Coordinates of C-alpha atoms in Angstrom, one line a residue:
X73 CA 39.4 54.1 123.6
X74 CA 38.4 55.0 120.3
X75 CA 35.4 53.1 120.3
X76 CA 33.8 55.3 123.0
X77 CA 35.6 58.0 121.7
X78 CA 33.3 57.5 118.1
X79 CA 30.0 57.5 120.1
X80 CA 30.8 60.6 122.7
X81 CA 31.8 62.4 119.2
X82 CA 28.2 61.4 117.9
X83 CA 26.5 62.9 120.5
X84 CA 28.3 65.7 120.6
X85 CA 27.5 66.0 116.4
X86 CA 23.6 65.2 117.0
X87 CA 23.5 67.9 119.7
X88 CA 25.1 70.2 117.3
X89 CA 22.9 69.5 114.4
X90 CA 19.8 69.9 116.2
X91 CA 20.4 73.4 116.3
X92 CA 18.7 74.2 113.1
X93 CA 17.0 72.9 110.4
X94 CA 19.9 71.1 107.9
X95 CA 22.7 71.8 110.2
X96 CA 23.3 67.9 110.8
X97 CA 23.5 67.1 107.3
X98 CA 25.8 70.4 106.5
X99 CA 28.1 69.2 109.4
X100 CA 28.5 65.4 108.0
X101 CA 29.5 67.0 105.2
X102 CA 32.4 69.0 106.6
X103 CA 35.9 67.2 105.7
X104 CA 36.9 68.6 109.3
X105 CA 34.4 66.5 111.1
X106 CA 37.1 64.0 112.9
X107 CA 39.4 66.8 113.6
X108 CA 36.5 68.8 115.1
X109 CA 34.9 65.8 116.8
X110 CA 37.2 62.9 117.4
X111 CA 40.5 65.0 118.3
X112 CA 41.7 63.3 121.8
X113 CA 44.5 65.4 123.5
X114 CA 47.8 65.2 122.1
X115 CA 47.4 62.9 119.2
X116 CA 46.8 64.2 115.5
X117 CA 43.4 62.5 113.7
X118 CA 43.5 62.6 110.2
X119 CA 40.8 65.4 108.3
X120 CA 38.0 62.9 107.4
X121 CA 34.1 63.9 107.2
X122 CA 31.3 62.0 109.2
X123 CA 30.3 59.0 106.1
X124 CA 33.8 58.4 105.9
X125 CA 34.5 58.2 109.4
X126 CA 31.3 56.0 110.1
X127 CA 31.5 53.9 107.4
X128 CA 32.0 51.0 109.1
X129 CA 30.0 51.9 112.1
X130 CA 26.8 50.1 113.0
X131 CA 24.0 49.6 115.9
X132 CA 26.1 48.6 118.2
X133 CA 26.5 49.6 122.2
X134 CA 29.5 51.9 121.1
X135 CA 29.4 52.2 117.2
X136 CA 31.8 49.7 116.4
X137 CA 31.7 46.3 118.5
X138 CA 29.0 45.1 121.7
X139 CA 25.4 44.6 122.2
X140 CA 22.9 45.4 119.2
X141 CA 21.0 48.5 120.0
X142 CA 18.1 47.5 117.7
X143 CA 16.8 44.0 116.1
X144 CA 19.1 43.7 113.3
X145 CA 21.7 45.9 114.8
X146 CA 24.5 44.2 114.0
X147 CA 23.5 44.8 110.1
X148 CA 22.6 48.3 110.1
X149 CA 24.9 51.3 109.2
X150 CA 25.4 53.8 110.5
X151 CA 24.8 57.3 108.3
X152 CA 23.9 60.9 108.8
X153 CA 20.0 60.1 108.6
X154 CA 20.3 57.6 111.6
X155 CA 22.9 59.1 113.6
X156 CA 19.9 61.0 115.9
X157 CA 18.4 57.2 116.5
X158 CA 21.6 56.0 117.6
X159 CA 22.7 58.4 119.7
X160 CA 19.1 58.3 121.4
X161 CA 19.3 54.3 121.2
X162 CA 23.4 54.1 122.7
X163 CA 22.2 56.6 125.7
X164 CA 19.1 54.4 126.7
X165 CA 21.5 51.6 126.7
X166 CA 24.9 53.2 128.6
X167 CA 22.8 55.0 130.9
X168 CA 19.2 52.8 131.8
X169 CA 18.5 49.0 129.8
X170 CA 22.3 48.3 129.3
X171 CA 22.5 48.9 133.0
X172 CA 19.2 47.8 134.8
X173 CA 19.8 44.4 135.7
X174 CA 23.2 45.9 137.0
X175 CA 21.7 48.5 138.8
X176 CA 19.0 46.6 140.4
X177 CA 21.3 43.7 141.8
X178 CA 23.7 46.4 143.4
X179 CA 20.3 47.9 145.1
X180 CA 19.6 44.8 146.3
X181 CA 23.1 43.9 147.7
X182 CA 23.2 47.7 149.5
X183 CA 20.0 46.9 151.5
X184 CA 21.5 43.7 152.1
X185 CA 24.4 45.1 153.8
X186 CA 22.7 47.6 155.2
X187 CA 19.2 47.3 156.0
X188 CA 16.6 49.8 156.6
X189 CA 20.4 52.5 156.9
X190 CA 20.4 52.1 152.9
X191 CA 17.7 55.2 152.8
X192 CA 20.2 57.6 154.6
X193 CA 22.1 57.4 151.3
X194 CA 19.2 59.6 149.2
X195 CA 20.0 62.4 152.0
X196 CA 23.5 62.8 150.1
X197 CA 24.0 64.4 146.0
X198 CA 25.7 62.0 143.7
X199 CA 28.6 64.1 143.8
X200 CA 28.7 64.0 147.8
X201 CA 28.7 60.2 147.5
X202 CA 31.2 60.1 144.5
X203 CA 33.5 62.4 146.9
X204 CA 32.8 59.8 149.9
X205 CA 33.3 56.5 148.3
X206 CA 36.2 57.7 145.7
X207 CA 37.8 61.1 147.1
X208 CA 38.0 64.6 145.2
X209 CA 38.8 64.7 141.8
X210 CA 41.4 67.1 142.2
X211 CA 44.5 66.9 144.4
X212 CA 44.9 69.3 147.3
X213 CA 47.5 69.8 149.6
X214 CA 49.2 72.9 151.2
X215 CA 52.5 73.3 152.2
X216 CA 51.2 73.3 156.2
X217 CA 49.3 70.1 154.3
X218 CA 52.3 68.2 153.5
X219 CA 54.3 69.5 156.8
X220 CA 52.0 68.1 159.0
X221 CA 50.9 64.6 157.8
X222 CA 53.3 63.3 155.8
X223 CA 55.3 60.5 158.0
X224 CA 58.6 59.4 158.3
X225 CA 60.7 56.4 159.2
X226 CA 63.6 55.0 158.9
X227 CA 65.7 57.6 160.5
X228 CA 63.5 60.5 157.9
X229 CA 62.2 63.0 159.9
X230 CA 60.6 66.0 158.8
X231 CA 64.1 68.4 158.7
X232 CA 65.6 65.9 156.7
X233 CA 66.6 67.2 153.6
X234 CA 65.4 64.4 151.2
X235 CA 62.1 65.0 152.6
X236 CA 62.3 68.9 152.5
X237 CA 63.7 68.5 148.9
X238 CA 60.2 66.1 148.8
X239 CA 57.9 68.6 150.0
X240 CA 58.7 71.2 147.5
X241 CA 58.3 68.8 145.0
X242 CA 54.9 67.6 146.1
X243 CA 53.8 71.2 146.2
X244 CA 54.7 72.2 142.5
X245 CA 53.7 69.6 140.9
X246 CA 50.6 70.1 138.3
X247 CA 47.5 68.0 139.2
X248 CA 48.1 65.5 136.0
X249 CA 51.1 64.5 138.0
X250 CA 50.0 64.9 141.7
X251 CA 47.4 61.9 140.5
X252 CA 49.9 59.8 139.4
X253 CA 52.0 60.3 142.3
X254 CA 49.3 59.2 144.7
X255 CA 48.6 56.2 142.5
X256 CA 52.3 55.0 142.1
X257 CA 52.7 55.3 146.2
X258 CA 48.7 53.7 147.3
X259 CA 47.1 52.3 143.6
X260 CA 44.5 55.1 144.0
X261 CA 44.7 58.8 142.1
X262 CA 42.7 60.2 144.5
X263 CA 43.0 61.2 147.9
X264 CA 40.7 59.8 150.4
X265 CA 37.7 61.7 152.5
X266 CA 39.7 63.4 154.8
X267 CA 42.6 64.3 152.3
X268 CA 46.4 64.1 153.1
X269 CA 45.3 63.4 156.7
X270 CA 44.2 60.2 156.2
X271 CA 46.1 59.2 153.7
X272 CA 49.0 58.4 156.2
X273 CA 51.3 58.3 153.6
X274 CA 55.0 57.4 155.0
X275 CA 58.7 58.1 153.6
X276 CA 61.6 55.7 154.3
X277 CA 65.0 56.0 153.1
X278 CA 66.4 53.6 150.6
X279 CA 70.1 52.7 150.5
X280 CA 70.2 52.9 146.7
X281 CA 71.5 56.0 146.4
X282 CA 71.7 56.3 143.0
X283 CA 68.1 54.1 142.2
X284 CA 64.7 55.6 141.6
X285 CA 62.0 55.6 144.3
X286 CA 60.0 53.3 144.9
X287 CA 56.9 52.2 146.6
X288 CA 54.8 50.0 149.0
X289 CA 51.6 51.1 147.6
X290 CA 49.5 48.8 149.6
X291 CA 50.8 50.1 153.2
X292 CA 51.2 53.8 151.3
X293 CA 54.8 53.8 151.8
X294 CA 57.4 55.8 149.6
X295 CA 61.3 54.4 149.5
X296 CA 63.3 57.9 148.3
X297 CA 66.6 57.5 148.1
X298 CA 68.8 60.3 149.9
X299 CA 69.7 62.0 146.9
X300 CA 72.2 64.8 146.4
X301 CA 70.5 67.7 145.4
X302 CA 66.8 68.6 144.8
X303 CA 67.0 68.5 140.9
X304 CA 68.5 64.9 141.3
X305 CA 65.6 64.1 143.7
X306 CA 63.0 65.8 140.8
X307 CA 64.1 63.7 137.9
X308 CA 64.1 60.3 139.6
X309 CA 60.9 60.9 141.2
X310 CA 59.3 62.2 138.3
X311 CA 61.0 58.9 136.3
X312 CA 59.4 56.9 138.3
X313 CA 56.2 58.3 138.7
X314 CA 55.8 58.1 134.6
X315 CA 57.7 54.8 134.5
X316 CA 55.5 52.8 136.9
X317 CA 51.5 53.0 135.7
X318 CA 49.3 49.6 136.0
X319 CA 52.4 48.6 138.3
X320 CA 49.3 47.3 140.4
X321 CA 47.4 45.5 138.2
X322 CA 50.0 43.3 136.9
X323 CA 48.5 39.5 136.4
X324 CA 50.9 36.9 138.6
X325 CA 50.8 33.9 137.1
X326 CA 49.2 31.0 139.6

């Protein structure tokens, strides 16, 4: 959002301006500021400098609305001067006090659950335990990959040509897409430990010919229609895909 958008782009200008002597103050000054800090992909920001841009920014957790940072927090601007304490003060609070009771009530629940096992944890990096408990952050799978663990039913078997049409599909797709596939067919944009393996991802025929696919996320089934040709197959998958985020966090009504 653009709230923690504003306080990333601070950093970013503080770390910048710590460089030399003046440099913060020349770079507030710069009527590219926004453009040069604040530009998220594929959406224009308007040329604005940093007292413009801040001007209603104060002491709070992200700049613009949360916890105060400081006594008084609520009431202080933001400017130029005070953009190092900020930063300095928004850190301690994302990253240790905003966080500690957190943090201590999950450490508590973890030996809870696990005993005296908790300290085999501390043999692992955090990014071997970010790849154990929420998969890679990029999407791999080979053609042998998607040859050998994909799974069919239905009357789909691997020489189908739906699924061959699938396969290719699967293997040129760019890793933007190759998440959202896996979250539109299991709710998760990651692959699991174990990649494609485990994923046990099935495909099923659906007798809507002429419909877009569709999915069981929660047994990690995909409903493909047997299309005619592959470039049919391509743009109802991809429809699909792009059609169908937060398909899984929709709120029922009781």
């Amino acid at each position: 959002g653009v709230a923690g958008e504003f306080l990333g782009a601070c950093a970013a200008f503080v770390a910048d301006g710590a460089r030399a002597p003046g440099r913060l103050a020349e770079l507030a000054t710069d009527p590219s500021w926004s453009q040069k800090y604040m530009q998220p992909p594929d959406e224009p920001v308007a040329a604005v400098p940093f007292e413009a841009y801040a001007s209603s920014a104060t002491f709070l957790e992200n700049g613009m609305s949360g916890t105060p940072l400081c006594v008084g927090g609520e009431e202080r601007r933001l400017d130029v001067d005070s953009a190092p304490e900020f930063v300095r003060l928004a850190a301690d609070f994302w990253l240790k006090s905003g966080v500690e009771q957190q943090m201590n009530a999950f450490r508590r629940g973890l030996y809870d659950v696990l005993g005296s096992g908790a300290v085999s944890l501390w043999a692992f990096s955090p990014a071997e335990l970010r790849r154990l408990f929420g998969g890679e952050d990029e999407v791999h799978w080979s053609e042998k990959d998607l040859a050998e663990h994909l799974r069919y039913g239905g009357g789909y078997t691997t020489d189908t040509q739906q699924v061959k049409w699938l396969r290719d599909e699967l293997l040129v797709m760019e890793q933007p897409l190759r998440a959202k596939f896996l979250d539109f067919v299991s709710s998760c944009p990651r692959l699991p430990p174990g990649g494609l393996r485990e994923l046990q991802l099935s495909i099923h025929p659906d007798t809507n010919a002429a419909g877009l696919p569709r999915s069981r996320a929660c047994a990690h089934r995909l409903f493909l229609p047997r299309y005619a040709s592959r470039e049919e197959l391509a743009l109802q998958l991809h429809e699909a895909i792009l059609s169908s985020g937060g398909h899984h966090e929709q709120q029922l009504p009781p």
